[in-house]
């Protein structure tokens, strides 16, 4: 049975904080932090910044240099044991002579899945697992979802008035929520591997659906050099081929995947635009999610209208619901949050549990998790 001290928890909390520093840039890799401790003092620490660059353990070992021998490593995810874009971290810890490794959680990646811990133990290094595991899982819920199910973690964002309305009857919706809420949305977007929307939303609002890094707090901007800025893939459902290259969406250099049942001529579109074709004989949204999982999309941020929102919820594909509520009333003629095709009885209404509530200026951000989760 694992027993952890208050000091262990404090060092793992530091490792988790470090891991969070890479939450905007690491996808499709997980966010990982590592702290090396010797005689009660931190001698090295680091986090994984971007796929293809050194992992957290390597960064911590570089800082510690020869002080790593005999140290305890606190790592938010089991050290890898395989050669990928970078050498295995378990091997690096062994060669550095650490005496103990404490992990927040095992890595569900089939290429690791306990092999990293086994390799350490074979070399006489003590290991423990499970310290602050729940926090570590939440931080990497997208990566874990894909590793365990092959599907991305879906986060559905909606903005509404106090009476649950998203737009006036004529479609006017700019802006229900405040500037502060929209800045918060930018940071939530930046965490996602991809942003999912529809041609209907693009035709109505002509959005760019990108991350505006200039709106981030200066403290965040300073952490991310210009060459590390990452834009999520923009995925647009456009089954009727309604979009044209003139939309603002296509004026931005980040990748765009257009989803349809049949191919189109993309020669007039930007080079960063490509197609995903879905078999029209199969369930559209589940098949799309499977395809996105194969393409290493860990998490999806959904910004769309009531039709797609309702369809995703009815298909039980939403893992997290984020609602930004503004202190306004729009009345019964305004447009509602989501459209359900099959819901007829109150007893069958999708049920959610409140995960967190946060005041953002005069607005309220509420996060909900489905009571009947699909995993």
XYZ file of N, CA and C in Angstrom, residues 107-286:
540
model
N 0.791 5.433 -17.317
C 0.519 5.911 -18.671
C -0.280 4.846 -19.414
N -1.510 5.161 -19.887
C -2.314 4.173 -20.606
C -1.858 3.928 -22.043
N -0.904 4.716 -22.520
C -0.367 4.497 -23.864
C 0.152 3.065 -23.962
N -0.344 2.270 -24.907
C 0.097 0.874 -25.008
C 1.607 0.706 -25.140
N 2.287 1.744 -25.644
C 3.736 1.676 -25.765
C 4.439 1.813 -24.413
N 3.695 2.273 -23.412
C 4.258 2.428 -22.059
C 3.536 1.464 -21.120
N 2.338 1.834 -20.660
C 1.429 0.954 -19.898
C 2.133 0.074 -18.869
N 2.878 0.694 -17.963
C 3.538 -0.053 -16.903
C 4.965 -0.465 -17.214
N 5.354 -0.387 -18.483
C 6.707 -0.822 -18.862
C 7.775 0.112 -18.315
N 7.451 1.397 -18.222
C 8.419 2.346 -17.676
C 8.707 2.064 -16.215
N 7.658 1.809 -15.434
C 7.831 1.486 -14.017
C 8.565 0.165 -13.848
N 8.228 -0.816 -14.683
C 8.887 -2.118 -14.600
C 10.377 -1.990 -14.888
N 10.732 -1.169 -15.865
C 12.136 -0.962 -16.210
C 12.899 -0.337 -15.049
N 12.282 0.626 -14.387
C 12.914 1.260 -13.228
C 13.121 0.260 -12.101
N 12.096 -0.533 -11.831
C 12.177 -1.511 -10.732
C 13.209 -2.587 -11.008
N 13.360 -2.967 -12.271
C 14.377 -3.968 -12.643
C 15.781 -3.483 -12.308
N 15.957 -2.165 -12.308
C 17.274 -1.583 -12.008
C 17.415 -1.187 -10.542
N 16.479 -1.660 -9.708
C 16.569 -1.427 -8.271
C 16.061 -0.071 -7.815
N 15.341 0.651 -8.686
C 14.793 1.956 -8.311
C 13.400 1.755 -7.742
N 13.157 2.283 -6.547
C 11.845 2.165 -5.917
C 10.825 3.021 -6.680
N 9.610 2.520 -6.796
C 8.557 3.283 -7.466
C 7.275 3.281 -6.642
N 6.530 4.346 -6.735
C 5.196 4.466 -6.143
C 4.291 5.182 -7.137
N 3.034 4.823 -7.142
C 2.070 5.392 -8.091
C 0.794 5.785 -7.355
N 0.167 6.880 -7.786
C -1.154 7.229 -7.274
C -1.217 8.519 -6.484
N -0.107 9.237 -6.381
C -0.110 10.493 -5.634
C -0.723 11.607 -6.491
N -1.807 12.210 -6.011
C -2.531 13.269 -6.733
C -3.024 12.779 -8.103
N -3.440 11.527 -8.146
C -3.827 10.903 -9.413
C -5.012 11.608 -10.066
N -6.006 11.985 -9.276
C -7.196 12.612 -9.845
C -6.853 13.916 -10.554
N -5.978 14.722 -9.968
C -5.564 15.975 -10.595
C -4.798 15.711 -11.884
N -3.935 14.706 -11.842
C -3.140 14.373 -13.031
C -4.037 13.900 -14.168
N -5.057 13.124 -13.834
C -5.979 12.642 -14.865
C -6.769 13.799 -15.470
N -7.213 14.717 -14.646
C -7.989 15.847 -15.149
C -7.155 16.701 -16.096
N -5.889 16.896 -15.757
C -5.006 17.714 -16.581
C -4.854 17.128 -17.985
N -4.821 15.802 -18.083
C -4.596 15.138 -19.369
C -5.804 14.326 -19.817
N -7.000 14.827 -19.515
C -8.193 14.038 -19.808
C -8.378 13.779 -21.305
N -7.904 14.676 -22.150
C -8.000 14.442 -23.585
C -7.093 13.316 -24.036
N -5.845 13.367 -23.640
C -4.886 12.312 -23.983
C -5.348 10.966 -23.447
N -5.827 10.945 -22.207
C -6.270 9.692 -21.596
C -7.494 9.127 -22.304
N -8.420 10.009 -22.692
C -9.610 9.559 -23.426
C -9.209 8.852 -24.715
N -8.295 9.463 -25.452
C -7.891 8.872 -26.735
C -7.130 7.570 -26.540
N -6.270 7.516 -25.539
C -5.508 6.298 -25.290
C -6.416 5.143 -24.858
N -7.445 5.464 -24.084
C -8.302 4.414 -23.516
C -9.445 3.991 -24.433
N -9.924 4.904 -25.266
C -11.104 4.598 -26.074
C -10.898 4.800 -27.565
N -9.826 5.477 -27.950
C -9.627 5.813 -29.353
C -10.389 7.036 -29.790
N -11.121 7.668 -28.866
C -11.947 8.830 -29.175
C -11.409 10.080 -28.481
N -11.614 11.255 -29.057
C -11.209 12.494 -28.388
C -12.165 12.860 -27.260
N -11.691 13.705 -26.364
C -12.488 14.267 -25.275
C -13.201 15.493 -25.823
N -14.520 15.529 -25.723
C -15.313 16.583 -26.350
C -15.804 17.577 -25.298
N -15.466 18.848 -25.500
C -15.887 19.923 -24.615
C -16.816 20.844 -25.409
N -18.049 20.934 -24.963
C -19.052 21.746 -25.651
C -19.226 23.067 -24.915
N -18.936 24.167 -25.611
C -19.066 25.493 -25.019
C -20.331 26.171 -25.531
N -21.100 26.769 -24.626
C -22.269 27.548 -25.017
C -22.339 28.814 -24.160
N -22.781 29.889 -24.781
C -22.981 31.151 -24.068
C -24.469 31.470 -24.087
N -24.998 31.908 -22.936
C -26.445 32.115 -22.869
C -26.803 33.266 -21.929
N -28.043 33.692 -22.071
C -28.620 34.664 -21.148
C -29.119 33.933 -19.904
N -29.611 34.674 -18.931
C -30.137 34.045 -17.714
C -31.312 33.118 -18.007
N -32.037 33.411 -19.069
C -33.181 32.561 -19.408
C -32.839 31.525 -20.483
N -31.563 31.193 -20.606
C -31.151 30.095 -21.458
C -31.242 30.355 -22.946
N -31.060 31.609 -23.376
C -31.152 31.956 -24.785
C -29.771 32.326 -25.327
N -29.530 31.963 -26.593
C -28.215 32.175 -27.183
C -28.176 33.293 -28.212
N -29.325 33.702 -28.696
C -29.387 34.760 -29.712
C -30.810 35.288 -29.794
N -30.944 36.475 -30.357
C -32.277 37.017 -30.598
C -32.955 36.207 -31.702
N -34.234 36.391 -31.872
C -34.978 35.629 -32.881
C -34.427 35.859 -34.285
N -33.856 37.032 -34.532
C -33.295 37.335 -35.854
C -31.859 36.838 -36.016
N -31.334 36.163 -34.988
C -29.989 35.602 -35.061
C -28.913 36.446 -34.429
N -29.227 37.678 -34.039
C -28.222 38.555 -33.426
C -27.725 37.928 -32.119
N -26.384 37.793 -32.006
C -25.822 37.166 -30.806
C -24.565 37.857 -30.300
N -24.082 38.874 -30.985
C -22.855 39.566 -30.565
C -23.192 40.828 -29.786
N -22.838 40.910 -28.524
C -22.265 39.819 -27.761
C -23.139 39.581 -26.542
N -23.446 38.320 -26.268
C -24.217 37.999 -25.063
C -23.337 38.130 -23.839
N -22.149 37.554 -23.899
C -21.249 37.580 -22.743
C -20.260 38.734 -22.854
N -19.490 38.923 -21.787
C -18.594 40.074 -21.673
C -17.243 39.834 -22.343
N -16.457 40.907 -22.431
C -15.085 40.798 -22.949
C -14.271 39.811 -22.119
N -14.450 39.837 -20.799
C -13.685 38.939 -19.931
C -14.003 37.483 -20.233
N -15.260 37.170 -20.467
C -15.633 35.798 -20.804
C -15.023 35.386 -22.134
N -14.988 36.296 -23.084
C -14.426 35.960 -24.394
C -12.923 35.755 -24.315
N -12.253 36.455 -23.430
C -10.820 36.208 -23.209
C -10.621 34.831 -22.583
N -11.500 34.469 -21.657
C -11.420 33.140 -21.053
C -11.632 32.054 -22.114
N -12.566 32.289 -23.029
C -12.812 31.338 -24.123
C -11.552 31.162 -24.963
N -10.808 32.242 -25.193
C -9.570 32.131 -25.969
C -8.588 31.161 -25.313
N -8.481 31.228 -23.995
C -7.564 30.330 -23.298
C -8.072 28.899 -23.305
N -9.377 28.712 -23.214
C -9.930 27.366 -23.302
C -9.747 26.799 -24.709
N -9.936 27.618 -25.721
C -9.679 27.191 -27.101
C -8.246 26.697 -27.258
N -7.323 27.453 -26.680
C -5.907 27.153 -26.866
C -5.510 25.795 -26.294
N -6.274 25.292 -25.328
C -5.977 23.976 -24.744
C -6.373 22.839 -25.683
N -7.262 23.113 -26.626
C -7.840 22.054 -27.453
C -6.904 21.654 -28.587
N -7.019 20.394 -28.994
C -6.328 19.945 -30.200
C -7.033 20.475 -31.435
N -8.360 20.621 -31.340
C -9.143 21.057 -32.497
C -10.377 21.816 -32.046
N -10.873 22.681 -32.923
C -12.126 23.411 -32.709
C -13.131 22.898 -33.738
N -14.294 22.492 -33.276
C -15.320 21.933 -34.153
C -16.481 22.907 -34.295
N -16.884 23.154 -35.544
C -18.034 24.007 -35.799
C -18.722 23.526 -37.072
N -19.649 24.337 -37.580
C -20.437 23.949 -38.750
C -20.437 25.058 -39.792
N -20.802 24.681 -41.012
C -20.908 25.687 -42.070
C -21.998 26.706 -41.733
N -23.040 26.277 -41.017
C -24.103 27.209 -40.632
C -23.561 28.326 -39.754
N -22.700 27.982 -38.811
C -22.080 28.996 -37.949
C -21.174 29.911 -38.750
N -20.402 29.345 -39.675
C -19.501 30.153 -40.501
C -20.300 31.103 -41.388
N -21.390 30.620 -41.982
C -22.213 31.464 -42.845
C -22.897 32.582 -42.059
N -23.273 32.287 -40.811
C -23.989 33.277 -39.999
C -23.066 34.345 -39.426
N -21.885 33.924 -38.940
C -21.015 34.837 -38.192
C -19.685 35.153 -38.868
N -19.301 34.370 -39.861
C -17.999 34.513 -40.522
C -16.851 34.600 -39.507
N -16.758 33.631 -38.584
C -15.709 33.679 -37.564
C -14.372 33.154 -38.092
N -13.301 33.476 -37.386
C -11.985 32.919 -37.721
C -11.751 31.601 -36.988
N -12.368 31.459 -35.805
C -12.243 30.239 -34.992
C -10.790 29.889 -34.692
N -9.982 30.919 -34.471
C -8.592 30.685 -34.093
C -8.352 31.219 -32.687
N -7.138 31.033 -32.202
C -6.756 31.526 -30.878
C -6.074 32.873 -31.054
N -6.599 33.891 -30.396
C -5.994 35.219 -30.449
C -5.032 35.370 -29.275
N -3.795 35.004 -29.505
C -2.801 35.000 -28.430
C -2.571 36.397 -27.863
N -2.816 37.413 -28.663
C -2.595 38.783 -28.181
C -3.581 39.159 -27.081
N -4.653 38.394 -26.918
C -5.622 38.658 -25.860
C -5.265 37.974 -24.543
N -4.232 37.150 -24.553
C -3.838 36.454 -23.341
C -3.144 37.420 -22.377
N -3.202 37.135 -21.072
C -2.435 37.952 -20.117
C -0.953 37.937 -20.467
N -0.262 39.017 -20.198
C 1.160 39.128 -20.552
C 1.988 38.023 -19.902
N 1.594 37.600 -18.695
C 2.340 36.538 -18.013
C 2.285 35.228 -18.792
N 1.161 34.983 -19.474
C 1.029 33.775 -20.299
C 1.798 33.946 -21.603
N 1.684 35.106 -22.223
C 2.384 35.344 -23.484
C 3.891 35.165 -23.330
N 4.438 35.593 -22.189
C 5.877 35.494 -21.970
C 6.370 34.058 -21.877
N 5.478 33.136 -21.498
C 5.862 31.731 -21.383
C 6.003 31.053 -22.738
N 5.381 31.643 -23.749
C 5.311 30.981 -25.042
C 5.968 31.827 -26.121
N 7.218 31.507 -26.469
C 7.872 32.228 -27.562
C 7.059 32.108 -28.847
N 7.267 33.052 -29.765
C 6.485 33.093 -30.994
C 6.538 31.770 -31.762
N 7.693 31.105 -31.746
C 7.827 29.871 -32.518
C 7.159 28.673 -31.841
N 6.626 28.860 -30.626
C 5.918 27.785 -29.940
C 4.399 27.955 -30.006
N 3.931 29.054 -30.548
C 2.497 29.284 -30.612
C 1.853 28.217 -31.504
N 0.792 27.608 -31.012
C 0.102 26.535 -31.728
C -1.353 26.919 -31.919
N -1.845 26.755 -33.113
C -3.262 26.978 -33.386
C -3.959 25.617 -33.499
N -5.098 25.430 -32.823
C -5.840 24.179 -32.980
C -6.300 23.982 -34.425
N -6.422 22.742 -34.831
C -7.021 22.425 -36.124
C -8.486 22.867 -36.097
N -8.955 23.492 -37.157
C -10.357 23.902 -37.238
C -11.115 22.898 -38.111
N -12.112 22.253 -37.515
C -12.872 21.207 -38.199
C -14.282 21.732 -38.447
N -14.678 21.785 -39.708
C -15.971 22.371 -40.054
C -16.836 21.323 -40.755
N -18.014 21.089 -40.212
C -18.979 20.202 -40.864
C -19.627 20.976 -42.012
N -19.394 20.507 -43.227
C -19.895 21.210 -44.412
C -20.371 20.182 -45.432
N -21.409 19.459 -45.068
C -21.875 18.352 -45.904
C -22.458 18.818 -47.234
N -22.948 20.053 -47.302
C -23.547 20.568 -48.533
C -22.571 21.422 -49.354
N -21.304 21.486 -48.940
C -20.282 22.269 -49.649
C -20.707 23.731 -49.802
N -21.105 24.335 -48.693
C -21.609 25.700 -48.721
C -20.520 26.759 -48.546
N -19.354 26.346 -48.086
C -18.310 27.320 -47.778
C -17.494 27.681 -49.009
N -16.962 28.900 -48.985
C -16.123 29.378 -50.093
C -14.818 29.930 -49.525
N -13.784 30.054 -50.354
C -12.482 30.548 -49.877
C -12.516 31.985 -49.354
N -13.613 32.705 -49.590
C -13.684 34.111 -49.165
C -13.943 34.278 -47.663
N -14.372 33.227 -46.993
C -14.653 33.348 -45.564
C -13.363 33.601 -44.777
N -13.490 34.354 -43.684
C -12.327 34.685 -42.845
C -11.599 33.440 -42.365
N -12.345 32.377 -42.174
C -11.792 31.104 -41.733
C -10.575 30.708 -42.560
N -10.660 30.933 -43.867
C -9.616 30.480 -44.783
C -8.518 31.514 -44.995
N -8.634 32.647 -44.324
C -7.600 33.672 -44.424
C -6.518 33.490 -43.360
N -6.697 32.512 -42.492
C -5.744 32.224 -41.424
C -4.905 31.006 -41.814
N -3.634 30.962 -41.420
C -2.736 29.899 -41.897
C -2.891 28.543 -41.207
N -3.638 28.457 -40.115
C -3.724 27.182 -39.398
C -4.598 26.175 -40.149
N -4.402 24.866 -39.910
C -5.095 23.821 -40.672
C -6.618 23.880 -40.529
N -7.299 23.528 -41.617
C -8.758 23.414 -41.649
C -9.111 22.070 -42.267
N -9.964 21.317 -41.585
C -10.469 20.057 -42.123
C -11.959 20.231 -42.405
N -12.355 20.101 -43.659
C -13.747 20.203 -44.051
C -14.355 18.802 -44.101
N -15.448 18.602 -43.385
C -16.042 17.280 -43.245
C -17.296 17.182 -44.105
N -17.356 16.134 -44.920
C -18.489 15.968 -45.814
C -18.652 14.490 -46.166
N -19.697 14.187 -46.946
C -19.911 12.828 -47.445
C -19.258 12.610 -48.805
N -19.023 13.696 -49.534
C -18.517 13.552 -50.906
C -17.387 14.555 -51.141
N -16.441 14.199 -52.018
C -15.289 15.078 -52.253
C -15.667 16.348 -53.002
N -14.823 17.357 -52.844
C -15.015 18.628 -53.537
C -13.674 19.063 -54.131
N -13.723 20.053 -54.961
C -12.513 20.630 -55.546
C -11.947 21.663 -54.570
N -10.774 21.390 -54.045
C -10.157 22.291 -53.060
C -9.098 23.196 -53.676
N -8.991 23.200 -54.981
C -7.910 23.952 -55.628
C -7.972 25.455 -55.340
N -9.177 25.983 -55.084
C -9.305 27.419 -54.816
C -9.087 27.767 -53.354
N -9.014 26.744 -52.499
C -8.841 26.973 -51.069
C -7.356 27.039 -50.713
N -7.063 27.457 -49.493
C -5.681 27.570 -49.051
C -5.038 26.192 -48.920
N -3.699 26.180 -48.943
C -2.963 24.918 -48.862
C -3.180 24.187 -47.543
N -3.611 24.917 -46.503
C -3.793 24.292 -45.197
C -5.170 23.633 -45.056
N -5.925 23.606 -46.144
C -7.273 23.052 -46.112
C -7.273 21.633 -46.686
N -7.905 20.693 -45.989
C -8.048 19.328 -46.491
C -9.419 18.781 -46.112
N -9.748 17.604 -46.629
C -11.068 17.027 -46.444
C -11.041 15.795 -45.558
N -12.142 15.594 -44.847
C -12.433 14.326 -44.183
C -13.764 13.841 -44.761
N -13.743 12.666 -45.364
C -14.948 12.100 -45.948
C -15.531 11.047 -45.027
N -16.817 11.180 -44.718
C -17.527 10.268 -43.820
C -18.563 9.479 -44.627
N -18.580 8.184 -44.434
C -19.536 7.320 -45.124
C -20.961 7.699 -44.716
N -21.776 8.096 -45.684
C -23.131 8.554 -45.370
C -24.040 7.427 -44.897
N -23.606 6.182 -45.036
C -24.424 5.059 -44.573
C -24.268 4.831 -43.068
N -23.263 5.430 -42.460
C -22.973 5.211 -41.042
C -23.349 6.444 -40.221
N -23.470 6.259 -38.891
C -23.763 7.386 -38.008
C -22.668 8.431 -38.144
N -23.052 9.630 -38.496
C -22.096 10.670 -38.877
C -21.162 11.050 -37.731
N -21.723 11.488 -36.596
C -20.882 12.012 -35.515
C -20.004 10.944 -34.868
N -20.519 9.753 -34.528
C -19.625 8.721 -33.976
C -18.492 8.346 -34.930
